[in-house]
Coordinates of C-alpha atoms in Angstrom, one line a residue:
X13 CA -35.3 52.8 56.7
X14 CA -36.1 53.6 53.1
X15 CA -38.4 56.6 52.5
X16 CA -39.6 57.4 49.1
X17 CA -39.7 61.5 48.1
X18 CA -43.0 62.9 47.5
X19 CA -44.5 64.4 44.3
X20 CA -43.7 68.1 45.2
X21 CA -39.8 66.7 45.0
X22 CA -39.6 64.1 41.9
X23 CA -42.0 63.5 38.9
X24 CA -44.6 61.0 39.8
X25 CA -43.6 58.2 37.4
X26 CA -39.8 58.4 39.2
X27 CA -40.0 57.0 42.4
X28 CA -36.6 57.4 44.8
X29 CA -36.1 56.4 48.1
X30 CA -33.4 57.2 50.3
X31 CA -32.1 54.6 52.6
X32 CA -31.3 56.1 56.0
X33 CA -28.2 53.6 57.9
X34 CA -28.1 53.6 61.3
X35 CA -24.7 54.6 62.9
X36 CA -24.0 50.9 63.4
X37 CA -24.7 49.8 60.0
X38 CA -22.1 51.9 58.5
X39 CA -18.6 49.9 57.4
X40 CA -15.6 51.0 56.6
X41 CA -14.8 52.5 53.1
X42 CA -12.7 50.1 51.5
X43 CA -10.0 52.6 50.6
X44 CA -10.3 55.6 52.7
X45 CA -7.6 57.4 51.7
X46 CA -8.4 57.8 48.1
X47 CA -11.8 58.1 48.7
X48 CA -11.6 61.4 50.9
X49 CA -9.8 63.2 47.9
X50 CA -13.4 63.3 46.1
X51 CA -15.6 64.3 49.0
X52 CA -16.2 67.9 49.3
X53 CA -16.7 67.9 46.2
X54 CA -19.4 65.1 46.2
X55 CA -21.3 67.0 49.0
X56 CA -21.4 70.2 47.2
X57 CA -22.6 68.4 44.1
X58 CA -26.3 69.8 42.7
X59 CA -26.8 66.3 42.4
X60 CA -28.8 65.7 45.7
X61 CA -28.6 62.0 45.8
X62 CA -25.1 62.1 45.3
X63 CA -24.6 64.7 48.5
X64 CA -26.5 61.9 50.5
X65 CA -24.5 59.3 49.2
X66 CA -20.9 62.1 50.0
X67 CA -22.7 62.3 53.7
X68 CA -23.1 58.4 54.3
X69 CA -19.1 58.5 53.2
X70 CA -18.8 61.4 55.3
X71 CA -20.5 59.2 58.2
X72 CA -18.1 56.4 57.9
X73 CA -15.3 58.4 58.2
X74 CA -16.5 60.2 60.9
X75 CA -17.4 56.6 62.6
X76 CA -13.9 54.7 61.0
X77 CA -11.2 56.9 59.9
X78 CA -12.0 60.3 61.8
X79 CA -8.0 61.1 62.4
X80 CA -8.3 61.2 58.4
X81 CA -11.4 63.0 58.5
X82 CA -10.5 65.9 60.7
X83 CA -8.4 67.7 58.5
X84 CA -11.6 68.9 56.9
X85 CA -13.7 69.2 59.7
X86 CA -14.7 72.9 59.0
X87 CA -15.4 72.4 55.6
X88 CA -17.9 69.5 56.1
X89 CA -19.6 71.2 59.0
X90 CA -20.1 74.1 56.5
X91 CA -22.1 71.6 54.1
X92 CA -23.6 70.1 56.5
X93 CA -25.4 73.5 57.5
X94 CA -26.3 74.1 54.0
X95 CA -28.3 70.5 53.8
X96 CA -29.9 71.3 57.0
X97 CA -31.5 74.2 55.2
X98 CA -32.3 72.2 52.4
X99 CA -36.4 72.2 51.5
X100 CA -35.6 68.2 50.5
X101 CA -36.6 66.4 53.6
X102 CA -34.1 63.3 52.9
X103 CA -31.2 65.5 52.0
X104 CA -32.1 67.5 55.9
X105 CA -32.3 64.5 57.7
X106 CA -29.2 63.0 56.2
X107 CA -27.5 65.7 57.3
X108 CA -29.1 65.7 60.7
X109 CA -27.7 61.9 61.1
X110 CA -24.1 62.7 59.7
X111 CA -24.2 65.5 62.8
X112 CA -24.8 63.5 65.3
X113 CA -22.0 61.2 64.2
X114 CA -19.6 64.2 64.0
X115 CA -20.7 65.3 67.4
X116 CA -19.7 61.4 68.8
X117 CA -16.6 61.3 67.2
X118 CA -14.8 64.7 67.2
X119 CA -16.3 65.5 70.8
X120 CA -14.9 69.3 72.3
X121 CA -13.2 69.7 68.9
X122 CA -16.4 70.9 67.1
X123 CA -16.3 73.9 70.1
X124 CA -12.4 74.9 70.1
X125 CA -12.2 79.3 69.3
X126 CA -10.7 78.5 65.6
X127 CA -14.3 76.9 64.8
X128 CA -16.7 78.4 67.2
X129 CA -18.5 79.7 64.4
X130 CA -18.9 76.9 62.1
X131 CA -20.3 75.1 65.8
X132 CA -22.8 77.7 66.7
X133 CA -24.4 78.1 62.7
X134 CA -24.5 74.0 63.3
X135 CA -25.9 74.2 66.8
X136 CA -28.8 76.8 65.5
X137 CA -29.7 74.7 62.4
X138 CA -30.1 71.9 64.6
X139 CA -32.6 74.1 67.2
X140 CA -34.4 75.1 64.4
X141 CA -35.0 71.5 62.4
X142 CA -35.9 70.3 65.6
X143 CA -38.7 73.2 65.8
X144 CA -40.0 72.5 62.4
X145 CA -43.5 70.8 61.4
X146 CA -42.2 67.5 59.4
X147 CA -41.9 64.8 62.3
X148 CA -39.7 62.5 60.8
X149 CA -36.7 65.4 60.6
X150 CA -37.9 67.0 63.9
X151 CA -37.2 63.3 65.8
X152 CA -33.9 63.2 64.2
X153 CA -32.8 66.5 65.0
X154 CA -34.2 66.2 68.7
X155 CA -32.0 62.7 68.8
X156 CA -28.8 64.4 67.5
X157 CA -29.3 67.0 70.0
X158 CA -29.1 64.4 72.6
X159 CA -26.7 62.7 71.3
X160 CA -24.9 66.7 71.3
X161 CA -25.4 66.8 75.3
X162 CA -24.0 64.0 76.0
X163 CA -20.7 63.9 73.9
X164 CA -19.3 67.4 74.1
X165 CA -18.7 68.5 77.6
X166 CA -21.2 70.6 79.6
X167 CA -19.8 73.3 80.7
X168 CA -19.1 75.2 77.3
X169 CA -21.9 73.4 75.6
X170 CA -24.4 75.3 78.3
X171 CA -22.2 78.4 77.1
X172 CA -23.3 77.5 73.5
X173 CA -27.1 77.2 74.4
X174 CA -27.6 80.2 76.7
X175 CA -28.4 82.8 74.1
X176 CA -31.0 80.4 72.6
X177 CA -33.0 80.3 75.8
X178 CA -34.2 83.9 74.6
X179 CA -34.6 83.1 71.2
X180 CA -37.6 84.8 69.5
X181 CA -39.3 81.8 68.2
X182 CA -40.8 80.3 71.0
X183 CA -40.2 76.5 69.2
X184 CA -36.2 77.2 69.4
X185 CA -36.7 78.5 72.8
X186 CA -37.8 75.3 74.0
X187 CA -35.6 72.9 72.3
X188 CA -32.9 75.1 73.9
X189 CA -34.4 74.9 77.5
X190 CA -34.6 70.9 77.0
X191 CA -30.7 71.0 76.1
X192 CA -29.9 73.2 78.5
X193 CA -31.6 71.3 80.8
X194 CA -29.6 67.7 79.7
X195 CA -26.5 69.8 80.4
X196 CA -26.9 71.4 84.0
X197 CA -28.2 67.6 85.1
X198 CA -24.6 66.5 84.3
X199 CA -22.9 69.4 85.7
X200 CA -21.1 69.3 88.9
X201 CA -21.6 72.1 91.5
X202 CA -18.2 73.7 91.0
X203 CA -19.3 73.6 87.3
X204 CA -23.0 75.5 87.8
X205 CA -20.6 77.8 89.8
X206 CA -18.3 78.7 87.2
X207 CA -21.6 79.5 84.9
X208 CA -22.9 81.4 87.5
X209 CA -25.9 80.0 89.7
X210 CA -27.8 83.2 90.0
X211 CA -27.8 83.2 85.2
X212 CA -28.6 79.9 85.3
X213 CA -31.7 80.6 87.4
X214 CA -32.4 83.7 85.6
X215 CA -32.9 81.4 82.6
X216 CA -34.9 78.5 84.2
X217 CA -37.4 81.6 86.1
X218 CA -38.0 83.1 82.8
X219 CA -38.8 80.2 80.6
X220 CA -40.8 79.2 83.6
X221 CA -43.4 81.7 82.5
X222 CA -43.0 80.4 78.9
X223 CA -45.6 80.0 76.1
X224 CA -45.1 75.9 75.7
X225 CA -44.9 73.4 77.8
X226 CA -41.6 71.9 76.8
X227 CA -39.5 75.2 78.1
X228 CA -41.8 75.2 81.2
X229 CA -41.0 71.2 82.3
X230 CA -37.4 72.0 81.3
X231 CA -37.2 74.8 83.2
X232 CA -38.2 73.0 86.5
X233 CA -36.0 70.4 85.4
X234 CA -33.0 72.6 85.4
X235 CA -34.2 74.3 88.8
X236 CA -34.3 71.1 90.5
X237 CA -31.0 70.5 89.4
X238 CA -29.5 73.3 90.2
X239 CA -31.2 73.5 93.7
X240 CA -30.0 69.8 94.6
X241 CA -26.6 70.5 93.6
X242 CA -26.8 73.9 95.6
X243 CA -28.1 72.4 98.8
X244 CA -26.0 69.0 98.7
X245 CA -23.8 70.2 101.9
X246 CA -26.5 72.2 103.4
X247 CA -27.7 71.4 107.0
X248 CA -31.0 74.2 106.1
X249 CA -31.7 73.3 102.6
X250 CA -34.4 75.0 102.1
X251 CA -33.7 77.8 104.2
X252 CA -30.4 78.6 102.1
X253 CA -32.3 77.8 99.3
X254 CA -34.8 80.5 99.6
X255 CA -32.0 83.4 101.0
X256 CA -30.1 82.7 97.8
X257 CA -33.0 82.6 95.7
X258 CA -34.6 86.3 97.4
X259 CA -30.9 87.7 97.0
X260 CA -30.1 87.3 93.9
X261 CA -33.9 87.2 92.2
X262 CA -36.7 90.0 91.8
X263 CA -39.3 88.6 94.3
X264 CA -41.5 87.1 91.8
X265 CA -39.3 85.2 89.9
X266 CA -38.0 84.0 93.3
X267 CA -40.9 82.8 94.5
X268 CA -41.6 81.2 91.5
X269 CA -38.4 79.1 92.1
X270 CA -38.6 78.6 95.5
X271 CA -42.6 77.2 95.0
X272 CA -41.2 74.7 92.8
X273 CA -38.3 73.2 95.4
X274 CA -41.0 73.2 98.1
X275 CA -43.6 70.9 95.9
X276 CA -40.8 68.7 95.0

């Protein structure tokens, strides 16, 4: 899909348009090797075009060549971050798509200690674009956020996201309950376990009394969840449901937990 930049971004007699390639439609570089020496330093050129051009390359490595990639993993993430933040719409959602693609290829990797911090910058940038007003960046963001979920293993990634279910903006807070959510349906129960069962309703019971709609859905999503999984190899489902829930809860948030169990 081609977009053309608006007026605020170019003069008006200058029209460019950026052409946004799906994952699939992105070949092989013809000489990889060589043309890796050249590309940090294309995507942290103030030529913008060329840093979308650096991030398709950056794309097809990712997607074709990523044992020659990976070597400069955390510098790329680091550029990526800083296009995220970039007021140019097509520079943001180039960098949203080039994410995504990292996140498919390079899998737990983008999580190990050595670049936990490079991950979580990434990881809030993505919350945030996903939170934002222009649709055509939100929708990307919100894809590569799926596409997040389900390529980097759920147990750490849910780690990752748990801070952001407190998160003062109320947008950021939802996007994170929707992720969280993604995770803890692919979780087994020794997993929700080893996150702890009684934090992980903690979260869901408080964005349950949330300002939009999005954290409140999510948050019944990921009680449901967690409630199947808890009462799989239960003779008195709900009846174990509710002592665990009135243990480990302040009453009102436990009720407010076991009300949604009983509807569904």
């Amino acid at each position: 899909m081609a977009m053309p930049l608006n007026s605020e971004e170019n003069p008006p007699a200058v029209e460019i348009t950026i052409d946004y390639l799906s994952s699939e439609d992105l070949k092989p570089l013809s000489d990889p090797d060589i043309q890796i020496q050249g590309l940090i330093e294309g995507l942290e050129s103030k030529d913008w075009i060329k840093v979308c051009d650096s991030l398709n390359d950056t794309r097809r490595l990712a997607i074709h060549h990523s044992t020659l990639l990976l070597p400069l993993l955390e510098p790329v993430v680091v550029v990526l971050v800083k296009a995220m933040k970039n007021p140019r719409s097509a520079l943001c959602k180039t960098s949203i798509m080039a994410a995504a693609d990292l996140f498919v290829a390079y899998r737990d990797k983008l999580m190990e200690p050595d670049f936990s911090g490079c991950f979580d910058n990434l990881l809030l940038q993505l919350l945030l674009k996903a939170s934002q007003d222009k649709r055509f960046v939100c929708e990307e963001a919100d894809k590569t956020l799926k596409s997040m979920v389900q390529s980097l293993t759920p147990l750490p990634m849910l780690q990752n996201l748990q801070k952001y279910a407190s998160h003062f903006n109320p947008k950021v807070r939802a996007k994170a309950a929707v992720s969280i959510s993604n995770c803890v349906s692919r979780m087994s129960f020794e997993d929700l376990q080893e996150f702890g069962l009684v934090s992980l309703v903690q979260v869901a019971a408080n964005l349950l009394n949330d300002r939009l709609p999005e954290a409140r859905e999510a948050a019944r999503s990921i009680t449901m969840s967690v409630y199947k999984s808890f009462t799989e190899n239960e003779d008195q489902k709900q009846e174990a449901w509710q002592n665990f829930c009135e243990s480990n809860l302040p009453a009102l948030h436990g009720q407010s937990i076991i009300k949604i169990t009983t509807i569904n």
